[in-house]
Structures are given as C-alpha cells and as structure tokens.
Short mmCIF file of N, CA and C in Angstrom, two decimals:
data_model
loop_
_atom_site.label_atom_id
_atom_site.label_comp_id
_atom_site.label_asym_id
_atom_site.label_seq_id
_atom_site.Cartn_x
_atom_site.Cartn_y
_atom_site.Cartn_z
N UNK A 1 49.43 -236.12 -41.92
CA UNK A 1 49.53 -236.65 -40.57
C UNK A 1 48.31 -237.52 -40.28
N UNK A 2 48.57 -238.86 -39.71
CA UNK A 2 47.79 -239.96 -39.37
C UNK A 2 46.91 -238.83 -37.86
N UNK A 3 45.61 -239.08 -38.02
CA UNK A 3 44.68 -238.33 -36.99
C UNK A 3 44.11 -239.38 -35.83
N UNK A 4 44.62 -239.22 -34.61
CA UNK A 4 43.74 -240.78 -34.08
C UNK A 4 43.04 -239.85 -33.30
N UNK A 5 41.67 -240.00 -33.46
CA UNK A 5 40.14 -239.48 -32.97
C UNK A 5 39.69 -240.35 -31.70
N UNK A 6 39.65 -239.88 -30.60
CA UNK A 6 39.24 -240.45 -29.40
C UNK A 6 38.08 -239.30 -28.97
N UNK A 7 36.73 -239.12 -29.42
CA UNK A 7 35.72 -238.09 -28.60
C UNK A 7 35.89 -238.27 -26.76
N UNK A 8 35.76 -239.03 -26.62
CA UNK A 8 35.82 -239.17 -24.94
C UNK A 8 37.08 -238.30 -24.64
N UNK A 9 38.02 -238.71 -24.78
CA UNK A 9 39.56 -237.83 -24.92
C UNK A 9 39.30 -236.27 -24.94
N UNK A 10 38.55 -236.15 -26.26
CA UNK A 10 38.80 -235.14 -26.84
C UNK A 10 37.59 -234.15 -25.82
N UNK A 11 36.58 -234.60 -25.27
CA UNK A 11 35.75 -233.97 -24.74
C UNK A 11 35.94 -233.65 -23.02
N UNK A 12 36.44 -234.60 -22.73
CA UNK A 12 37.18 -234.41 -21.27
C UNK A 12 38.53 -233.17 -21.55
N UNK A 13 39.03 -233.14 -22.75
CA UNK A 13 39.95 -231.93 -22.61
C UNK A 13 39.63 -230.69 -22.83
N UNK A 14 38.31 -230.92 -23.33
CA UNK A 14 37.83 -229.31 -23.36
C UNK A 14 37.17 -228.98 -21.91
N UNK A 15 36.96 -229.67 -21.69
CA UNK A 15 35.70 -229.66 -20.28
C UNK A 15 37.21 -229.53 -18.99
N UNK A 16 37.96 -230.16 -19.19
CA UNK A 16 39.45 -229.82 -18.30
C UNK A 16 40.03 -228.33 -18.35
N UNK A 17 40.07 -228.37 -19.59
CA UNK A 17 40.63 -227.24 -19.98
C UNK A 17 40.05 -225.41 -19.67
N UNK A 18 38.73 -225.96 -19.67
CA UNK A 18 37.99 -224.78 -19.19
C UNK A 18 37.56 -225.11 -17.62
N UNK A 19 37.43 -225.62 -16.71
CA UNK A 19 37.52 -225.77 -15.58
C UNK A 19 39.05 -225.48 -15.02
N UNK A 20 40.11 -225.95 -15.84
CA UNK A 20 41.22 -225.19 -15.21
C UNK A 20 41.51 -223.75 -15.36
N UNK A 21 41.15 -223.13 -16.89
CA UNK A 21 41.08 -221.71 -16.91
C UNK A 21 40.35 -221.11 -15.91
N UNK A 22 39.08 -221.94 -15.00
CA UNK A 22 38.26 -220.96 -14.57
C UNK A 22 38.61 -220.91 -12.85
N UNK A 23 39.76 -221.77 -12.54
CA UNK A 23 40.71 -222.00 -11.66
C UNK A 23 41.31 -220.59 -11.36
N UNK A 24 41.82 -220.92 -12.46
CA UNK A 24 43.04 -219.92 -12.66
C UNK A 24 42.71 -218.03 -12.80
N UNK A 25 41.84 -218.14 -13.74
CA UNK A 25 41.24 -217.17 -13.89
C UNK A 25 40.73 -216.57 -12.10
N UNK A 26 39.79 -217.00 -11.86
CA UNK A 26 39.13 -216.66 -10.49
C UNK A 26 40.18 -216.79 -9.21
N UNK A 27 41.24 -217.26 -9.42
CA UNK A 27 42.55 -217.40 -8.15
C UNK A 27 43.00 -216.06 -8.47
N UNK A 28 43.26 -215.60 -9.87
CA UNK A 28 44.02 -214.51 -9.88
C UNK A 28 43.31 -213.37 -9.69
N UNK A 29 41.97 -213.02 -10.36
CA UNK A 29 41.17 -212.07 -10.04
C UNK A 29 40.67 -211.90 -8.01
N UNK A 30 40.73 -212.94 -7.65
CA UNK A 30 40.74 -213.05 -6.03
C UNK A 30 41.87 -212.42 -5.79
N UNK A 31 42.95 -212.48 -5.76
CA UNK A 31 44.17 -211.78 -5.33
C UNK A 31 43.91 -210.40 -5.76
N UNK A 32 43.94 -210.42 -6.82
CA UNK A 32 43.99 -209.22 -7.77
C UNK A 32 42.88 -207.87 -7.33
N UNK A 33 41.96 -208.53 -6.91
CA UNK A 33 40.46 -207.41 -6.39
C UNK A 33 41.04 -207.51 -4.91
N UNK A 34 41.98 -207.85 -4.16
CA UNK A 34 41.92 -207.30 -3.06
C UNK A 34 42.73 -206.01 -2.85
N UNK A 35 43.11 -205.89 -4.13
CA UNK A 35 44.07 -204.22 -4.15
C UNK A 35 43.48 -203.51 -4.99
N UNK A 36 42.38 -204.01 -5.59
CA UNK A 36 41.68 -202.89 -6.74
C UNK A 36 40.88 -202.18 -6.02
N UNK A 37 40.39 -200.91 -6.39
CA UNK A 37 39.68 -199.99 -5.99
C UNK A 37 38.07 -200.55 -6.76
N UNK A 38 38.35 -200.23 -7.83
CA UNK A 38 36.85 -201.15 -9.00
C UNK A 38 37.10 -202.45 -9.05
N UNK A 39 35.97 -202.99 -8.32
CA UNK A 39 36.42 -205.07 -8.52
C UNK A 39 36.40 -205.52 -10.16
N UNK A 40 36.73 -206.67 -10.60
CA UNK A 40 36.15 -207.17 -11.56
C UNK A 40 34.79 -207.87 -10.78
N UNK A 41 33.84 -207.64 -11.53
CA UNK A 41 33.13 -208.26 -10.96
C UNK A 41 32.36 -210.04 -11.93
N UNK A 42 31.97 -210.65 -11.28
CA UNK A 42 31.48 -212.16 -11.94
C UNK A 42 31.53 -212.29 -13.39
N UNK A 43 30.43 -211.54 -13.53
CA UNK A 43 30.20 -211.56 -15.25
C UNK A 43 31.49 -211.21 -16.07
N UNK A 44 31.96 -210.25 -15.90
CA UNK A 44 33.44 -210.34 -16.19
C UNK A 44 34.20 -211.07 -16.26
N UNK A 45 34.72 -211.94 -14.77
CA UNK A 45 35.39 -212.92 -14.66
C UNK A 45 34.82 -214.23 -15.65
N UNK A 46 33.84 -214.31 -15.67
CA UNK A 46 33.19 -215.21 -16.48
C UNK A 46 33.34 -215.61 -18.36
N UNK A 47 33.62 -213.82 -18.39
CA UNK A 47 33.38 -213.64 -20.40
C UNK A 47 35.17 -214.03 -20.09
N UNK A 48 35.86 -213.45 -18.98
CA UNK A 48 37.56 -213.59 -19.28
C UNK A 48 37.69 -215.07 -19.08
N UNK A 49 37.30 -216.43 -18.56
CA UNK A 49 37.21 -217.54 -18.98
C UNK A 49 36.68 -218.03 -20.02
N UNK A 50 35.73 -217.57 -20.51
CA UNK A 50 35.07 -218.38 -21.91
C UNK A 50 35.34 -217.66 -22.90
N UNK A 51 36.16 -216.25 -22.84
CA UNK A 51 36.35 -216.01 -23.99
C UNK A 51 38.39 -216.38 -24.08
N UNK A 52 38.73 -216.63 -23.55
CA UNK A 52 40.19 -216.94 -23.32
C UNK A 52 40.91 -217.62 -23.66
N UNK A 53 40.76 -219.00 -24.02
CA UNK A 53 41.21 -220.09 -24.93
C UNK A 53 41.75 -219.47 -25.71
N UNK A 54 43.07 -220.30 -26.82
CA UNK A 54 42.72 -219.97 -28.02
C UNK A 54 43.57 -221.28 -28.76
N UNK A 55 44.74 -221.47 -28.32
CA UNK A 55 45.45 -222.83 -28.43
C UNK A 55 46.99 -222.17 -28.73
N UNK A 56 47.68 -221.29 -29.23
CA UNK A 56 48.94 -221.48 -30.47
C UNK A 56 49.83 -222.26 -29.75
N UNK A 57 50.04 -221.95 -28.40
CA UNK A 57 51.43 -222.28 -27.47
C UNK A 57 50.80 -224.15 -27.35
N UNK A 58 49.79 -224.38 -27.17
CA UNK A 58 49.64 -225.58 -27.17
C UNK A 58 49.39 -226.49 -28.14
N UNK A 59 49.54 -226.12 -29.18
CA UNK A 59 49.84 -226.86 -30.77
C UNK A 59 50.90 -226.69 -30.83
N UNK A 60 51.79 -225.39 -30.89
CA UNK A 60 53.00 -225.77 -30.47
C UNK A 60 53.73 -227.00 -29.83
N UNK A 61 53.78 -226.86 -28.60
CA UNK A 61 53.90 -228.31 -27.41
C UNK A 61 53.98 -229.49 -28.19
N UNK A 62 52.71 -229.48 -29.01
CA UNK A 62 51.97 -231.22 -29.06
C UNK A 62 52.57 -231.13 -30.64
N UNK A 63 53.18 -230.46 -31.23
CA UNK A 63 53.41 -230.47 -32.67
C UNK A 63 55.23 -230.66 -32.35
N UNK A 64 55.89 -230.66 -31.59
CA UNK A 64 57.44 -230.52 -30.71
C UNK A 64 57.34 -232.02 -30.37
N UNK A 65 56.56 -232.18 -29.49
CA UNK A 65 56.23 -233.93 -29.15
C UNK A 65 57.34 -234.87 -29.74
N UNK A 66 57.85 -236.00 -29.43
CA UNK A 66 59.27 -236.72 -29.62
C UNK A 66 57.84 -237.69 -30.62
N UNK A 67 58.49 -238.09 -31.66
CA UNK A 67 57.84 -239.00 -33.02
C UNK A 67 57.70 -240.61 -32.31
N UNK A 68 58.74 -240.67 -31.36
CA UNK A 68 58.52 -241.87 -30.69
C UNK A 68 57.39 -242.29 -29.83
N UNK A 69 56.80 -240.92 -29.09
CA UNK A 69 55.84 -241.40 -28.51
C UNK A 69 53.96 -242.09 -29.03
N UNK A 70 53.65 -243.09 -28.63
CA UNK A 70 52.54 -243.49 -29.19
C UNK A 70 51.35 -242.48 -29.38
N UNK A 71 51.39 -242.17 -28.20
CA UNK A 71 49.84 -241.16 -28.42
C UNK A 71 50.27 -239.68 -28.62
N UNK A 72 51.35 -239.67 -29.73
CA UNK A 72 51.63 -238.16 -30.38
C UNK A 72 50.45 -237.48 -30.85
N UNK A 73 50.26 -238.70 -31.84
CA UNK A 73 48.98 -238.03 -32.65
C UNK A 73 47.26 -237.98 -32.20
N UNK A 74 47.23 -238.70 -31.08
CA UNK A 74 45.96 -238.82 -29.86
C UNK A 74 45.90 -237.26 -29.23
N UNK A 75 47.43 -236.71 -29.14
CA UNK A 75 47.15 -235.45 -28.27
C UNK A 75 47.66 -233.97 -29.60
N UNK A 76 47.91 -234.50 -30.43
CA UNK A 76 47.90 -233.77 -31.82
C UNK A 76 46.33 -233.14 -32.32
N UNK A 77 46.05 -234.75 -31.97
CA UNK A 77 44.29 -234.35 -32.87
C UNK A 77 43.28 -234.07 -32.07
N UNK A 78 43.85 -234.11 -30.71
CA UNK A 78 42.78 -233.56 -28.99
C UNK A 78 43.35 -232.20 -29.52
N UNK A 79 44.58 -231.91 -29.53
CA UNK A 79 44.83 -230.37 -29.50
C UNK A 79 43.96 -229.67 -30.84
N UNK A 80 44.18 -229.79 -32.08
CA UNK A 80 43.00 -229.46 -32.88
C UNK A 80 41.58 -229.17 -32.67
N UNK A 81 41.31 -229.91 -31.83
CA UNK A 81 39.77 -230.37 -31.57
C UNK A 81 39.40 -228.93 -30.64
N UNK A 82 40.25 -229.02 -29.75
CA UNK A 82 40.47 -227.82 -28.28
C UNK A 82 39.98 -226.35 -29.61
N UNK A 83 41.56 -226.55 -29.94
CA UNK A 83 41.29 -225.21 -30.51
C UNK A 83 40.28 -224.59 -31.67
N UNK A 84 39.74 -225.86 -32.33
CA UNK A 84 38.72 -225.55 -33.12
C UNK A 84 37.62 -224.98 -32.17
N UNK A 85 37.34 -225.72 -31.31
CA UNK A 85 36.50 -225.47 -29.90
C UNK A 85 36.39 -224.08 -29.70
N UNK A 86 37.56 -223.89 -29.37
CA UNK A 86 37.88 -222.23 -28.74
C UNK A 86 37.73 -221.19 -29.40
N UNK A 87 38.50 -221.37 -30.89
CA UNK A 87 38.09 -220.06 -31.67
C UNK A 87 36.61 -220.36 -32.67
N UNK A 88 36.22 -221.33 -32.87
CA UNK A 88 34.52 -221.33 -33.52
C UNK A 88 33.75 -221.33 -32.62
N UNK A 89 33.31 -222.27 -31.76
CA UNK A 89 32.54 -222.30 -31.11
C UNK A 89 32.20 -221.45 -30.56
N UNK A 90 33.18 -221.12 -29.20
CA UNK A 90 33.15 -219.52 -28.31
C UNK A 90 33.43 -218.50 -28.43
N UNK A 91 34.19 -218.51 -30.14
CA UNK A 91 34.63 -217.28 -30.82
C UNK A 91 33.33 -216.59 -31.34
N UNK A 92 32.48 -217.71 -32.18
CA UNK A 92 31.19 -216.87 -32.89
C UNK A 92 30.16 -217.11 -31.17
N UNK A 93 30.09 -217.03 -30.18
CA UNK A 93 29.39 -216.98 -29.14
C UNK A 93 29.70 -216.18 -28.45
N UNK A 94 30.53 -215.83 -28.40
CA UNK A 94 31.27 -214.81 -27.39
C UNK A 94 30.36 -212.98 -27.75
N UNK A 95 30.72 -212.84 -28.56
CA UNK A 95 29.55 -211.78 -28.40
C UNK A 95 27.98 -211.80 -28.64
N UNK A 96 27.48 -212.45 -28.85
CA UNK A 96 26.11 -212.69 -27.95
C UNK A 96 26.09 -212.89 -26.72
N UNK A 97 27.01 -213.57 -26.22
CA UNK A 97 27.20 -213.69 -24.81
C UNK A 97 27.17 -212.43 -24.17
N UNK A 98 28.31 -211.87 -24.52
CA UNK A 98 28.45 -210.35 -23.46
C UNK A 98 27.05 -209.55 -23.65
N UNK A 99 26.21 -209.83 -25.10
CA UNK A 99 24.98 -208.78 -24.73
C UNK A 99 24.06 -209.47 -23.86
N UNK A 100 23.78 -210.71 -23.63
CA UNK A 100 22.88 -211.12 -23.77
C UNK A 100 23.32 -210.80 -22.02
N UNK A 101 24.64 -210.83 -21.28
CA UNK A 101 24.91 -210.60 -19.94
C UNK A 101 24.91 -209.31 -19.63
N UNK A 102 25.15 -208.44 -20.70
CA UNK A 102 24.60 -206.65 -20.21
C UNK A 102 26.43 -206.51 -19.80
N UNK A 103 27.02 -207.23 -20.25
CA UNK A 103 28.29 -206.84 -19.47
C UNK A 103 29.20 -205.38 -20.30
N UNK A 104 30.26 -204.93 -19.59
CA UNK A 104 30.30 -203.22 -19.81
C UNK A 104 31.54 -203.59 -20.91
N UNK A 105 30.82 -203.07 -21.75
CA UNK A 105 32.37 -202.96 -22.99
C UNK A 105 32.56 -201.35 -22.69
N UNK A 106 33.87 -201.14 -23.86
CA UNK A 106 34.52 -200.48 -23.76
C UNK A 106 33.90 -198.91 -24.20
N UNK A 107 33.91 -197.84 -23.67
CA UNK A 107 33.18 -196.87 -23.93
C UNK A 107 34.30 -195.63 -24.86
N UNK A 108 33.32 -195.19 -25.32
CA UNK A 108 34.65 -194.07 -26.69
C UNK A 108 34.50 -192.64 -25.17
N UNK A 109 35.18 -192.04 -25.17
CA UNK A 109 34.55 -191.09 -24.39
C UNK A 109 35.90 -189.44 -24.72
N UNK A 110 35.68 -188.25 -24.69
CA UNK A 110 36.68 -187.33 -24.74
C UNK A 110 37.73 -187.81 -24.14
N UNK A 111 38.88 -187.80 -25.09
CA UNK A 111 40.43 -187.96 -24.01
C UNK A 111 40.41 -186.73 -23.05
N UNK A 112 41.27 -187.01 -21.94
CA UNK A 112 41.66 -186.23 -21.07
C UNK A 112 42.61 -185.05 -21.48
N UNK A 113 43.26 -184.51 -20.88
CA UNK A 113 44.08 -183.31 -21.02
C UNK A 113 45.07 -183.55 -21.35
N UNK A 114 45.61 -185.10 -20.11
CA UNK A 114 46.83 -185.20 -20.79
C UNK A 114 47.26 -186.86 -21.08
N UNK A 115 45.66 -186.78 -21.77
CA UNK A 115 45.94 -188.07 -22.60
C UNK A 115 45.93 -186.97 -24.06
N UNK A 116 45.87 -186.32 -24.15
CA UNK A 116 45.72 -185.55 -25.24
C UNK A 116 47.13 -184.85 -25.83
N UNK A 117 47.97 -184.63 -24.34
CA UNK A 117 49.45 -183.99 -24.67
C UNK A 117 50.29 -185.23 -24.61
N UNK A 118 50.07 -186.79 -23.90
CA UNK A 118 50.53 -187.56 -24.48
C UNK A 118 50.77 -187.86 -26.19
N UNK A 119 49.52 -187.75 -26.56
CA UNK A 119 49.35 -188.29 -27.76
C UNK A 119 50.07 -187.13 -29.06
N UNK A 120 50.20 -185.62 -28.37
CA UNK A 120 50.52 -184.63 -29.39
C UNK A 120 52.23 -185.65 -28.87
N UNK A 121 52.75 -185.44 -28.08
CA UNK A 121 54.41 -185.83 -27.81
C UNK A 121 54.59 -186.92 -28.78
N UNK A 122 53.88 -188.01 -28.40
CA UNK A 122 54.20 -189.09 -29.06
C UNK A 122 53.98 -189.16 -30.95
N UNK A 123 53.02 -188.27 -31.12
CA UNK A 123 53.06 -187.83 -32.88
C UNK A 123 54.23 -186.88 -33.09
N UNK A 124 54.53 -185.94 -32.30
CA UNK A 124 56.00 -185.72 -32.54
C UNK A 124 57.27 -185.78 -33.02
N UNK A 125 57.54 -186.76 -31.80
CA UNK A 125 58.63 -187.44 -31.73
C UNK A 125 58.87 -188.73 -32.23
N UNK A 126 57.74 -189.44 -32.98
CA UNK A 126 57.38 -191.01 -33.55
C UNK A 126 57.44 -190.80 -34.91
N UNK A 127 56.96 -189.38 -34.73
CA UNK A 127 55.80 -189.00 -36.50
C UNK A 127 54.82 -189.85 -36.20
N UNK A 128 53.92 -189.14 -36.65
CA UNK A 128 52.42 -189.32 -36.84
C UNK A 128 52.24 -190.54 -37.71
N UNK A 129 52.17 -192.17 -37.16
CA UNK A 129 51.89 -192.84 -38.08
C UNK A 129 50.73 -193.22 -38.37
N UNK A 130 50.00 -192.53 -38.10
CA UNK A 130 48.39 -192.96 -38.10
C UNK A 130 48.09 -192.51 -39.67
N UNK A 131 48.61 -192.14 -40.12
CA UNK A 131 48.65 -191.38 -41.96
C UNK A 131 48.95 -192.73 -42.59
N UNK A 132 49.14 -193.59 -42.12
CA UNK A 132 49.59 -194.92 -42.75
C UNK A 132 48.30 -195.76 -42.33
#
C-alpha cells in the first residue's frame, strides 16, 4: 500500500483525538459521579484518557474506505500513525505515569464470604477451569 505522509495531518489527529477522548471521557464521568457514592476522582479520569486509545475499530473504518476516494491512503497512514501513538508511546508511559501520580491500582485483598460461595458454585457447575 502506497503511504501518503502528511505530519501536520497526522499530528493534529492525535492532538484531536485526545482532546475529544478527554471530552468524552469527563462528560461521562460528570454524569456518572452524580450517582456514585465513591467519585472517580481527576487523576483517574486523567490515566482513563491517556491510557484509552488504542485504534482496531478505526483501522477498521479507514481500511473499508471506497478505493475511489483520494485521500484513502492520507487517512490510512494518519490512522497508523494514531495508533502507533497510542499503543507505544502511551502504552510504554502509561505506567510510570500512574506511579509517578500515586494513583490507586488494584488491591489483592481476602475474598468475601460470598465472593467465596460464588466462586465454589461457579467451579461446580462450570468445572473448575482454572486446572487449565
């Protein structure tokens, strides 16, 4: 596939692209924290925008694209660019990020009582595939 390279293009769509995630992101967490009991709070909302990207559905799209149109391959090789973006860049950054923000990962802690008789039911009646 012929690659047509436009940086200006290609840099306004990442810089779009994450200003609209962070749209979107923060519209829904606004709705969303007015019925939560525990908010998300900033830093959170923050790692769930920059770590969020990733591209498939939109290589998809731009790889579907009609052969007739001129700038197929303008938004072929922007879409590459995006997603190289997303999973190298902020993929190997993304956790330095969360330490370096103190933000709360996920803690191991005793299951409950009846997260515990969940889990006997469901080895049960599933079989135990965790032997696999």
């Amino acid at each position: 596939a012929k690659f047509d390279i436009n940086w200006a293009f290609i840099g306004w769509s990442i810089i779009l692209c994450l200003l609209i995630r962070s749209l979107v992101v923060i519209s829904f967490v606004a709705f969303s924290n007015r019925f939560r009991i525990q908010k998300i709070a900033k830093v959170d909302q923050f790692i769930m925008v920059y770590g969020g990207l990733r591209g498939a559905i939109s290589f998809s799209l731009a790889f579907i694209l009609s052969k007739e149109l001129p700038w197929k391959n303008l938004v072929i090789t922007t879409t590459y660019a995006v997603i190289i973006f997303t999973v190298f860049i902020q993929g190997i950054t993304i956790g330095p990020l969360v330490k370096l923000l103190h933000v709360r990962t996920h803690e191991k802690k005793k299951p409950t009582l009846n997260e515990e008789i969940i889990e006997h039911i469901m080895a049960q009646s599933c079989g135990d595939l965790r032997k696999w």
